[in-house]
PDB file of C-alpha atoms in Angstrom:
ATOM      1  CA  MET N   1      43.920 -24.818-249.314  1.00 91.00           C
ATOM      2  CA  ARG N   2      43.686 -21.428-248.105  1.00 96.00           C
ATOM      3  CA  GLY N   3      42.350 -20.890-245.033  1.00 96.00           C
ATOM      4  CA  LEU N   4      42.672 -24.054-243.214  1.00 98.00           C
ATOM      5  CA  ARG N   5      46.053 -23.841-241.002  1.00 98.00           C
ATOM      6  CA  ASP N   6      45.541 -23.653-237.022  1.00 97.00           C
ATOM      7  CA  LYS N   7      42.065 -23.990-237.561  1.00 98.00           C
ATOM      8  CA  VAL N   8      39.775 -27.139-235.470  1.00 98.00           C
ATOM      9  CA  ALA N   9      38.017 -29.632-236.915  1.00 98.00           C
ATOM     10  CA  ILE N  10      36.226 -32.096-235.224  1.00 98.00           C
ATOM     11  CA  VAL N  11      35.250 -35.445-237.806  1.00 98.00           C
ATOM     12  CA  ALA N  12      32.812 -37.246-236.309  1.00 98.00           C
ATOM     13  CA  GLY N  13      33.491 -40.827-237.069  1.00 97.00           C
ATOM     14  CA  ALA N  14      37.399 -41.376-237.438  1.00 97.00           C
ATOM     15  CA  ALA N  15      37.946 -44.539-238.399  1.00 95.00           C
ATOM     16  CA  PRO N  16      41.133 -45.610-239.866  1.00 96.00           C
ATOM     17  CA  GLY N  17      40.951 -46.991-243.794  1.00 95.00           C
ATOM     18  CA  ASN N  18      37.312 -45.343-243.989  1.00 96.00           C
ATOM     19  CA  ILE N  19      36.404 -41.244-245.254  1.00 97.00           C
ATOM     20  CA  GLY N  20      36.561 -40.119-241.656  1.00 98.00           C
ATOM     21  CA  GLY N  21      40.098 -41.548-240.877  1.00 98.00           C
ATOM     22  CA  ALA N  22      41.303 -40.080-244.364  1.00 98.00           C
ATOM     23  CA  THR N  23      39.635 -37.338-244.001  1.00 98.00           C
ATOM     24  CA  ALA N  24      40.950 -36.207-240.461  1.00 98.00           C
ATOM     25  CA  ILE N  25      44.513 -37.232-241.951  1.00 98.00           C
ATOM     26  CA  ARG N  26      44.176 -34.681-244.973  1.00 98.00           C
ATOM     27  CA  LEU N  27      42.853 -31.855-242.566  1.00 98.00           C
ATOM     28  CA  ALA N  28      45.719 -32.215-240.650  1.00 98.00           C
ATOM     29  CA  GLN N  29      48.045 -32.099-243.816  1.00 98.00           C
ATOM     30  CA  GLU N  30      46.340 -28.683-244.244  1.00 98.00           C
ATOM     31  CA  GLY N  31      47.199 -27.746-241.210  1.00 98.00           C
ATOM     32  CA  MET N  32      44.170 -27.712-239.320  1.00 98.00           C
ATOM     33  CA  LYS N  33      43.859 -29.043-236.013  1.00 98.00           C
ATOM     34  CA  VAL N  34      42.207 -32.308-235.852  1.00 98.00           C
ATOM     35  CA  VAL N  35      39.495 -33.979-232.956  1.00 98.00           C
ATOM     36  CA  ALA N  36      39.359 -37.931-234.793  1.00 98.00           C
ATOM     37  CA  ALA N  37      36.012 -38.905-232.769  1.00 98.00           C
ATOM     38  CA  ASP N  38      34.586 -42.362-233.042  1.00 98.00           C
ATOM     39  CA  LEU N  39      33.014 -45.189-231.063  1.00 97.00           C
ATOM     40  CA  ASN N  40      35.693 -46.796-230.716  1.00 97.00           C
ATOM     41  CA  ALA N  41      38.300 -45.029-229.474  1.00 97.00           C
ATOM     42  CA  ALA N  42      41.340 -47.168-229.952  1.00 98.00           C
ATOM     43  CA  ALA N  43      40.348 -46.700-233.980  1.00 97.00           C
ATOM     44  CA  ALA N  44      40.735 -43.081-233.410  1.00 98.00           C
ATOM     45  CA  GLN N  45      43.893 -43.080-231.955  1.00 98.00           C
ATOM     46  CA  VAL N  46      45.179 -44.987-234.663  1.00 98.00           C
ATOM     47  CA  VAL N  47      44.600 -42.508-236.844  1.00 98.00           C
ATOM     48  CA  VAL N  48      45.601 -40.117-234.603  1.00 98.00           C
ATOM     49  CA  ASP N  49      48.777 -41.539-233.879  1.00 98.00           C
ATOM     50  CA  GLU N  50      49.255 -41.709-238.157  1.00 98.00           C
ATOM     51  CA  ILE N  51      49.106 -38.234-238.275  1.00 98.00           C
ATOM     52  CA  LYS N  52      51.103 -37.354-235.594  1.00 98.00           C
ATOM     53  CA  SER N  53      53.502 -39.067-237.105  1.00 97.00           C
ATOM     54  CA  THR N  54      53.928 -36.960-239.981  1.00 96.00           C
ATOM     55  CA  GLY N  55      53.875 -33.702-237.935  1.00 97.00           C
ATOM     56  CA  GLY N  56      50.484 -33.345-237.963  1.00 98.00           C
ATOM     57  CA  TYR N  57      48.482 -32.089-234.721  1.00 98.00           C
ATOM     58  CA  ALA N  58      45.296 -34.514-233.415  1.00 98.00           C
ATOM     59  CA  VAL N  59      43.357 -36.073-230.944  1.00 98.00           C
ATOM     60  CA  ALA N  60      41.499 -38.877-230.092  1.00 98.00           C
ATOM     61  CA  ARG N  61      38.125 -38.684-228.561  1.00 98.00           C
ATOM     62  CA  GLY N  62      35.367 -41.968-227.912  1.00 97.00           C
ATOM     63  CA  PHE N  63      31.904 -40.921-228.423  1.00 97.00           C
ATOM     64  CA  ASP N  64      28.577 -42.107-229.242  1.00 98.00           C
ATOM     65  CA  ILE N  65      26.466 -40.275-231.757  1.00 98.00           C
ATOM     66  CA  THR N  66      23.235 -41.542-230.624  1.00 98.00           C
ATOM     67  CA  ASP N  67      23.763 -40.220-227.262  1.00 98.00           C
ATOM     68  CA  GLU N  68      23.257 -36.349-227.623  1.00 98.00           C
ATOM     69  CA  SER N  69      25.141 -35.274-224.059  1.00 98.00           C
ATOM     70  CA  ALA N  70      28.141 -37.642-225.725  1.00 98.00           C
ATOM     71  CA  TYR N  71      28.178 -35.120-228.577  1.00 98.00           C
ATOM     72  CA  LYS N  72      27.424 -32.299-226.977  1.00 98.00           C
ATOM     73  CA  ASP N  73      30.646 -33.341-224.320  1.00 98.00           C
ATOM     74  CA  LEU N  74      32.609 -33.851-227.856  1.00 98.00           C
ATOM     75  CA  ILE N  75      32.028 -30.419-228.954  1.00 98.00           C
ATOM     76  CA  GLU N  76      32.702 -28.691-225.346  1.00 97.00           C
ATOM     77  CA  PHE N  77      35.917 -30.635-225.049  1.00 97.00           C
ATOM     78  CA  ALA N  78      36.995 -29.006-228.524  1.00 97.00           C
ATOM     79  CA  ALA N  79      35.588 -25.650-227.521  1.00 95.00           C
ATOM     80  CA  ARG N  80      37.847 -25.828-224.205  1.00 96.00           C
ATOM     81  CA  ASP N  81      40.627 -27.708-224.852  1.00 95.00           C
ATOM     82  CA  LEU N  82      41.783 -26.598-228.803  1.00 95.00           C
ATOM     83  CA  ARG N  83      40.179 -23.187-227.567  1.00 92.00           C
ATOM     84  CA  GLY N  84      37.535 -23.095-230.158  1.00 95.00           C
ATOM     85  CA  LEU N  85      36.090 -25.093-233.206  1.00 98.00           C
ATOM     86  CA  ASP N  86      35.445 -23.566-236.732  1.00 98.00           C
ATOM     87  CA  ALA N  87      35.051 -27.002-238.648  1.00 98.00           C
ATOM     88  CA  LEU N  88      32.618 -30.189-238.284  1.00 98.00           C
ATOM     89  CA  PHE N  89      32.032 -33.064-240.304  1.00 98.00           C
ATOM     90  CA  ASN N  90      29.508 -35.492-239.926  1.00 98.00           C
ATOM     91  CA  VAL N  91      30.640 -39.183-241.412  1.00 98.00           C
ATOM     92  CA  ALA N  92      29.357 -41.856-238.598  1.00 96.00           C
ATOM     93  CA  ALA N  93      27.748 -44.404-240.034  1.00 94.00           C
ATOM     94  CA  ASP N  94      26.721 -48.022-238.645  1.00 95.00           C
ATOM     95  CA  LEU N  95      28.110 -50.316-241.241  1.00 88.00           C
ATOM     96  CA  SER N  96      27.985 -53.472-239.031  1.00 91.00           C
ATOM     97  CA  SER N  97      26.008 -56.776-240.662  1.00 89.00           C
ATOM     98  CA  GLY N  98      23.680 -56.683-238.042  1.00 94.00           C
ATOM     99  CA  THR N  99      22.603 -53.307-239.124  1.00 96.00           C
ATOM    100  CA  ILE N 100      23.394 -52.946-242.910  1.00 91.00           C
ATOM    101  CA  GLY N 101      23.461 -56.709-243.066  1.00 91.00           C
ATOM    102  CA  ARG N 102      19.842 -56.496-242.313  1.00 96.00           C
ATOM    103  CA  ASP N 103      18.307 -53.377-243.798  1.00 95.00           C
ATOM    104  CA  THR N 104      16.273 -54.732-246.738  1.00 96.00           C
ATOM    105  CA  ASP N 105      13.354 -52.690-248.442  1.00 97.00           C
ATOM    106  CA  VAL N 106      10.058 -51.247-246.791  1.00 97.00           C
ATOM    107  CA  ARG N 107       7.986 -54.452-246.827  1.00 97.00           C
ATOM    108  CA  SER N 108      10.526 -56.415-244.565  1.00 97.00           C
ATOM    109  CA  VAL N 109      13.344 -54.356-242.629  1.00 97.00           C
ATOM    110  CA  PRO N 110      13.221 -54.972-239.004  1.00 98.00           C
ATOM    111  CA  LEU N 111      11.954 -52.170-236.757  1.00 98.00           C
ATOM    112  CA  ASP N 112      15.302 -51.769-234.855  1.00 98.00           C
ATOM    113  CA  VAL N 113      17.665 -51.593-237.630  1.00 98.00           C
ATOM    114  CA  TRP N 114      14.841 -48.842-239.475  1.00 98.00           C
ATOM    115  CA  GLU N 115      15.606 -46.932-235.846  1.00 98.00           C
ATOM    116  CA  ARG N 116      19.108 -47.425-235.683  1.00 98.00           C
ATOM    117  CA  THR N 117      20.091 -45.926-239.182  1.00 97.00           C
ATOM    118  CA  ILE N 118      17.583 -42.785-238.335  1.00 98.00           C
ATOM    119  CA  ASP N 119      19.535 -42.884-234.932  1.00 98.00           C
ATOM    120  CA  VAL N 120      22.503 -42.589-236.412  1.00 98.00           C
ATOM    121  CA  THR N 121      22.553 -40.875-239.347  1.00 96.00           C
ATOM    122  CA  LEU N 122      20.627 -38.552-238.830  1.00 98.00           C
ATOM    123  CA  THR N 123      19.243 -37.882-235.242  1.00 98.00           C
ATOM    124  CA  GLY N 124      23.287 -38.282-234.461  1.00 98.00           C
ATOM    125  CA  TYR N 125      23.914 -35.454-237.151  1.00 98.00           C
ATOM    126  CA  MET N 126      20.827 -33.283-235.963  1.00 98.00           C
ATOM    127  CA  TYR N 127      23.094 -33.551-232.467  1.00 98.00           C
ATOM    128  CA  GLY N 128      26.413 -32.393-233.523  1.00 98.00           C
ATOM    129  CA  ILE N 129      24.906 -29.585-235.644  1.00 98.00           C
ATOM    130  CA  ARG N 130      22.527 -28.656-232.782  1.00 98.00           C
ATOM    131  CA  HIS N 131      25.633 -27.880-230.447  1.00 98.00           C
ATOM    132  CA  ALA N 132      27.893 -26.564-233.092  1.00 98.00           C
ATOM    133  CA  LEU N 133      26.425 -24.293-234.654  1.00 98.00           C
ATOM    134  CA  PRO N 134      26.057 -22.070-232.063  1.00 97.00           C
ATOM    135  CA  LEU N 135      29.937 -21.927-231.370  1.00 97.00           C
ATOM    136  CA  LEU N 136      30.263 -21.134-235.056  1.00 98.00           C
ATOM    137  CA  ILE N 137      28.114 -18.088-235.170  1.00 97.00           C
ATOM    138  CA  ALA N 138      29.982 -17.114-232.000  1.00 96.00           C
ATOM    139  CA  ARG N 139      33.128 -17.622-233.446  1.00 95.00           C
ATOM    140  CA  GLY N 140      32.115 -15.515-236.807  1.00 96.00           C
ATOM    141  CA  GLY N 141      31.996 -18.361-239.071  1.00 97.00           C
ATOM    142  CA  GLY N 142      32.326 -21.895-240.221  1.00 98.00           C
ATOM    143  CA  SER N 143      31.380 -24.746-242.203  1.00 98.00           C
ATOM    144  CA  ILE N 144      29.479 -27.988-241.384  1.00 98.00           C
ATOM    145  CA  VAL N 145      29.604 -30.955-244.017  1.00 98.00           C
ATOM    146  CA  ASN N 146      27.529 -33.740-243.719  1.00 98.00           C
ATOM    147  CA  THR N 147      27.672 -37.315-245.798  1.00 97.00           C
ATOM    148  CA  MET N 148      25.297 -38.635-247.763  1.00 97.00           C
ATOM    149  CA  SER N 149      25.349 -41.347-250.338  1.00 91.00           C
ATOM    150  CA  SER N 150      24.687 -41.762-254.337  1.00 87.00           C
ATOM    151  CA  GLU N 151      22.266 -44.267-253.363  1.00 83.00           C
ATOM    152  CA  VAL N 152      19.406 -41.177-252.587  1.00 88.00           C
ATOM    153  CA  TRP N 153      19.659 -40.788-256.200  1.00 84.00           C
ATOM    154  CA  MET N 154      19.721 -44.524-257.841  1.00 81.00           C
ATOM    155  CA  GLY N 155      16.451 -45.489-255.703  1.00 83.00           C
ATOM    156  CA  GLU N 156      18.419 -49.145-254.939  1.00 85.00           C
ATOM    157  CA  GLY N 157      15.627 -51.873-253.862  1.00 90.00           C
ATOM    158  CA  GLN N 158      17.425 -52.736-250.782  1.00 91.00           C
ATOM    159  CA  ARG N 159      18.656 -50.520-247.885  1.00 93.00           C
ATOM    160  CA  VAL N 160      15.471 -48.418-246.919  1.00 96.00           C
ATOM    161  CA  ALA N 161      16.400 -47.528-244.058  1.00 97.00           C
ATOM    162  CA  TYR N 162      20.143 -46.007-244.786  1.00 95.00           C
ATOM    163  CA  GLN N 163      19.065 -44.544-248.035  1.00 95.00           C
ATOM    164  CA  THR N 164      15.934 -42.925-245.840  1.00 96.00           C
ATOM    165  CA  ALA N 165      18.414 -41.700-243.009  1.00 97.00           C
ATOM    166  CA  LYS N 166      20.386 -40.123-245.942  1.00 96.00           C
ATOM    167  CA  SER N 167      17.858 -38.449-247.922  1.00 96.00           C
ATOM    168  CA  GLY N 168      16.865 -36.976-244.356  1.00 97.00           C
ATOM    169  CA  LEU N 169      20.187 -34.938-244.209  1.00 98.00           C
ATOM    170  CA  ILE N 170      19.066 -32.818-247.375  1.00 97.00           C
ATOM    171  CA  GLY N 171      16.131 -31.139-244.923  1.00 98.00           C
ATOM    172  CA  LEU N 172      18.417 -30.753-242.275  1.00 98.00           C
ATOM    173  CA  ASN N 173      21.497 -29.295-244.461  1.00 98.00           C
ATOM    174  CA  ARG N 174      19.276 -26.950-246.177  1.00 98.00           C
ATOM    175  CA  HIS N 175      17.922 -25.817-242.488  1.00 98.00           C
ATOM    176  CA  THR N 176      20.977 -25.081-241.517  1.00 98.00           C
ATOM    177  CA  ALA N 177      22.364 -23.164-244.392  1.00 98.00           C
ATOM    178  CA  THR N 178      19.457 -21.075-243.770  1.00 98.00           C
ATOM    179  CA  VAL N 179      19.930 -20.744-240.095  1.00 98.00           C
ATOM    180  CA  GLY N 180      23.673 -20.063-239.839  1.00 98.00           C
ATOM    181  CA  GLY N 181      24.313 -18.444-243.887  1.00 98.00           C
ATOM    182  CA  LYS N 182      23.914 -15.190-242.630  1.00 98.00           C
ATOM    183  CA  GLN N 183      25.868 -15.688-240.020  1.00 98.00           C
ATOM    184  CA  GLY N 184      29.201 -16.674-241.456  1.00 98.00           C
ATOM    185  CA  VAL N 185      28.002 -20.610-240.855  1.00 98.00           C
ATOM    186  CA  ARG N 186      27.943 -22.442-244.423  1.00 98.00           C
ATOM    187  CA  SER N 187      26.962 -26.972-244.328  1.00 98.00           C
ATOM    188  CA  ASN N 188      27.200 -28.803-246.955  1.00 98.00           C
ATOM    189  CA  ILE N 189      26.686 -32.333-247.904  1.00 98.00           C
ATOM    190  CA  VAL N 190      29.174 -34.728-249.603  1.00 98.00           C
ATOM    191  CA  ALA N 191      27.102 -37.820-251.413  1.00 96.00           C
ATOM    192  CA  PRO N 192      30.059 -40.041-251.934  1.00 94.00           C
ATOM    193  CA  GLY N 193      29.224 -42.874-255.066  1.00 89.00           C
ATOM    194  CA  VAL N 194      31.022 -46.207-254.189  1.00 87.00           C
ATOM    195  CA  THR N 195      33.965 -46.012-252.574  1.00 91.00           C
ATOM    196  CA  LEU N 196      36.355 -48.374-251.143  1.00 92.00           C
ATOM    197  CA  THR N 197      36.344 -48.004-247.598  1.00 91.00           C
ATOM    198  CA  ALA N 198      37.840 -50.425-245.233  1.00 88.00           C
ATOM    199  CA  ALA N 199      34.263 -51.128-244.719  1.00 81.00           C
ATOM    200  CA  ALA N 200      32.824 -51.250-248.074  1.00 82.00           C
ATOM    201  CA  LYS N 201      35.669 -54.307-248.863  1.00 84.00           C
ATOM    202  CA  ARG N 202      34.242 -56.017-245.999  1.00 80.00           C
ATOM    203  CA  ILE N 203      30.594 -55.943-247.123  1.00 76.00           C
ATOM    204  CA  LEU N 204      30.846 -55.485-251.430  1.00 80.00           C
ATOM    205  CA  ASN N 205      31.483 -58.528-253.170  1.00 85.00           C
ATOM    206  CA  GLU N 206      33.276 -58.510-256.698  1.00 87.00           C
ATOM    207  CA  GLU N 207      30.372 -58.697-258.688  1.00 89.00           C
ATOM    208  CA  TYR N 208      28.834 -55.858-257.354  1.00 83.00           C
ATOM    209  CA  LEU N 209      32.026 -53.355-257.350  1.00 86.00           C
ATOM    210  CA  ASP N 210      31.910 -54.646-261.389  1.00 89.00           C
ATOM    211  CA  GLN N 211      28.865 -53.261-261.706  1.00 87.00           C
ATOM    212  CA  MET N 212      29.828 -50.145-260.172  1.00 84.00           C
ATOM    213  CA  LEU N 213      32.567 -49.736-262.067  1.00 90.00           C
ATOM    214  CA  ALA N 214      30.543 -50.114-264.991  1.00 90.00           C
ATOM    215  CA  SER N 215      28.429 -47.782-264.248  1.00 85.00           C
ATOM    216  CA  VAL N 216      30.968 -44.423-263.237  1.00 90.00           C
ATOM    217  CA  ARG N 217      32.003 -42.353-266.161  1.00 93.00           C
ATOM    218  CA  SER N 218      35.196 -42.866-264.406  1.00 94.00           C
ATOM    219  CA  PRO N 219      38.536 -45.499-265.260  1.00 94.00           C
ATOM    220  CA  ARG N 220      38.322 -46.355-261.287  1.00 93.00           C
ATOM    221  CA  LEU N 221      35.922 -46.553-257.925  1.00 91.00           C
ATOM    222  CA  GLY N 222      36.334 -43.847-255.488  1.00 91.00           C
ATOM    223  CA  VAL N 223      38.588 -44.349-252.442  1.00 96.00           C
ATOM    224  CA  PRO N 224      38.105 -42.294-248.800  1.00 97.00           C
ATOM    225  CA  GLU N 225      40.832 -39.563-249.819  1.00 98.00           C
ATOM    226  CA  ASP N 226      38.404 -38.420-252.888  1.00 97.00           C
ATOM    227  CA  ILE N 227      35.982 -37.258-250.341  1.00 98.00           C
ATOM    228  CA  ALA N 228      38.268 -36.429-248.157  1.00 98.00           C
ATOM    229  CA  ALA N 229      39.637 -33.912-250.613  1.00 98.00           C
ATOM    230  CA  MET N 230      35.926 -32.464-251.340  1.00 98.00           C
ATOM    231  CA  VAL N 231      36.023 -32.105-247.371  1.00 98.00           C
ATOM    232  CA  ALA N 232      38.920 -29.906-247.361  1.00 98.00           C
ATOM    233  CA  PHE N 233      37.827 -27.901-250.012  1.00 98.00           C
ATOM    234  CA  LEU N 234      34.159 -26.841-248.323  1.00 98.00           C
ATOM    235  CA  PHE N 235      35.869 -26.204-245.102  1.00 98.00           C
ATOM    236  CA  SER N 236      38.710 -24.008-246.727  1.00 98.00           C
ATOM    237  CA  ASP N 237      38.449 -20.107-247.661  1.00 98.00           C
ATOM    238  CA  ASP N 238      38.422 -21.614-251.218  1.00 98.00           C
ATOM    239  CA  GLY N 239      34.774 -23.410-250.581  1.00 98.00           C
ATOM    240  CA  ALA N 240      33.559 -19.803-248.906  1.00 97.00           C
ATOM    241  CA  TYR N 241      30.812 -19.047-251.085  1.00 98.00           C
ATOM    242  CA  VAL N 242      28.843 -22.379-251.420  1.00 98.00           C
ATOM    243  CA  ASN N 243      26.339 -23.541-248.886  1.00 98.00           C
ATOM    244  CA  GLY N 244      23.041 -25.622-248.817  1.00 98.00           C
ATOM    245  CA  GLN N 245      24.711 -27.746-251.397  1.00 98.00           C
ATOM    246  CA  THR N 246      24.879 -31.675-252.238  1.00 97.00           C
ATOM    247  CA  ILE N 247      27.742 -32.615-254.168  1.00 97.00           C
ATOM    248  CA  LEU N 248      28.175 -35.643-255.303  1.00 95.00           C
ATOM    249  CA  VAL N 249      31.129 -37.378-255.392  1.00 95.00           C
ATOM    250  CA  ASP N 250      30.654 -40.216-257.585  1.00 90.00           C
ATOM    251  CA  GLY N 251      32.592 -40.533-260.591  1.00 89.00           C
ATOM    252  CA  GLY N 252      30.087 -39.259-262.792  1.00 87.00           C
ATOM    253  CA  ALA N 253      28.233 -42.219-262.152  1.00 86.00           C
ATOM    254  CA  ASN N 254      25.178 -40.044-261.310  1.00 85.00           C
ATOM    255  CA  LEU N 255      24.461 -36.722-263.899  1.00 82.00           C
ATOM    256  CA  THR N 256      22.083 -33.964-262.209  1.00 68.00           C
TER     257      THR N 256
END
């Protein structure tokens, strides 16, 4: 895609087998310099090793998205050691059994699950935008992409904290598009449908996956590389006139 070579991107939540890892790999294939960041630094290093094995440029960093100072340090690292920042992809999520596995409905969701989910998926994304936006503006422009979920449109009867945190990203995204747009910074959302990530394969059973396949208007469920392709487009010059949008990448499960 046009305009990506030698640009610098942070992928915040770059674990192997998941959307972040696949996106880091795709961006490096497009010629970007990638900072693969994750709570698990060793996992991020696995992604970086794969990128380097094919001649791409990437560095791994461990960070906690719920710690504002850690996110600020991550962004400053990219600006200092890679001499700038052009793109930020927020994709981190807590999909552990202790969090999403206990995310029930509004009548019974444990408060610690609610707070943890908001901290990671909404407040954490805000931290990244807060500290990246001034650098992108000073650089003359750039692109931010946040990860949502098609569950927001489906209105499922479970995972209320997850759906609420993801819904909040719409307001954050539109605000960011307004604040940065006239200064060349675009902000968009990708909203995956059911995607066969390593994490999804751990927590979703075959019956559920069969139901989801029946609901999409495509012959298969999504894979992380599908989302990675959309992020690359939104970062590229080919996506230069897309701003403030939420783009469903769900095989046609939701027609809006």
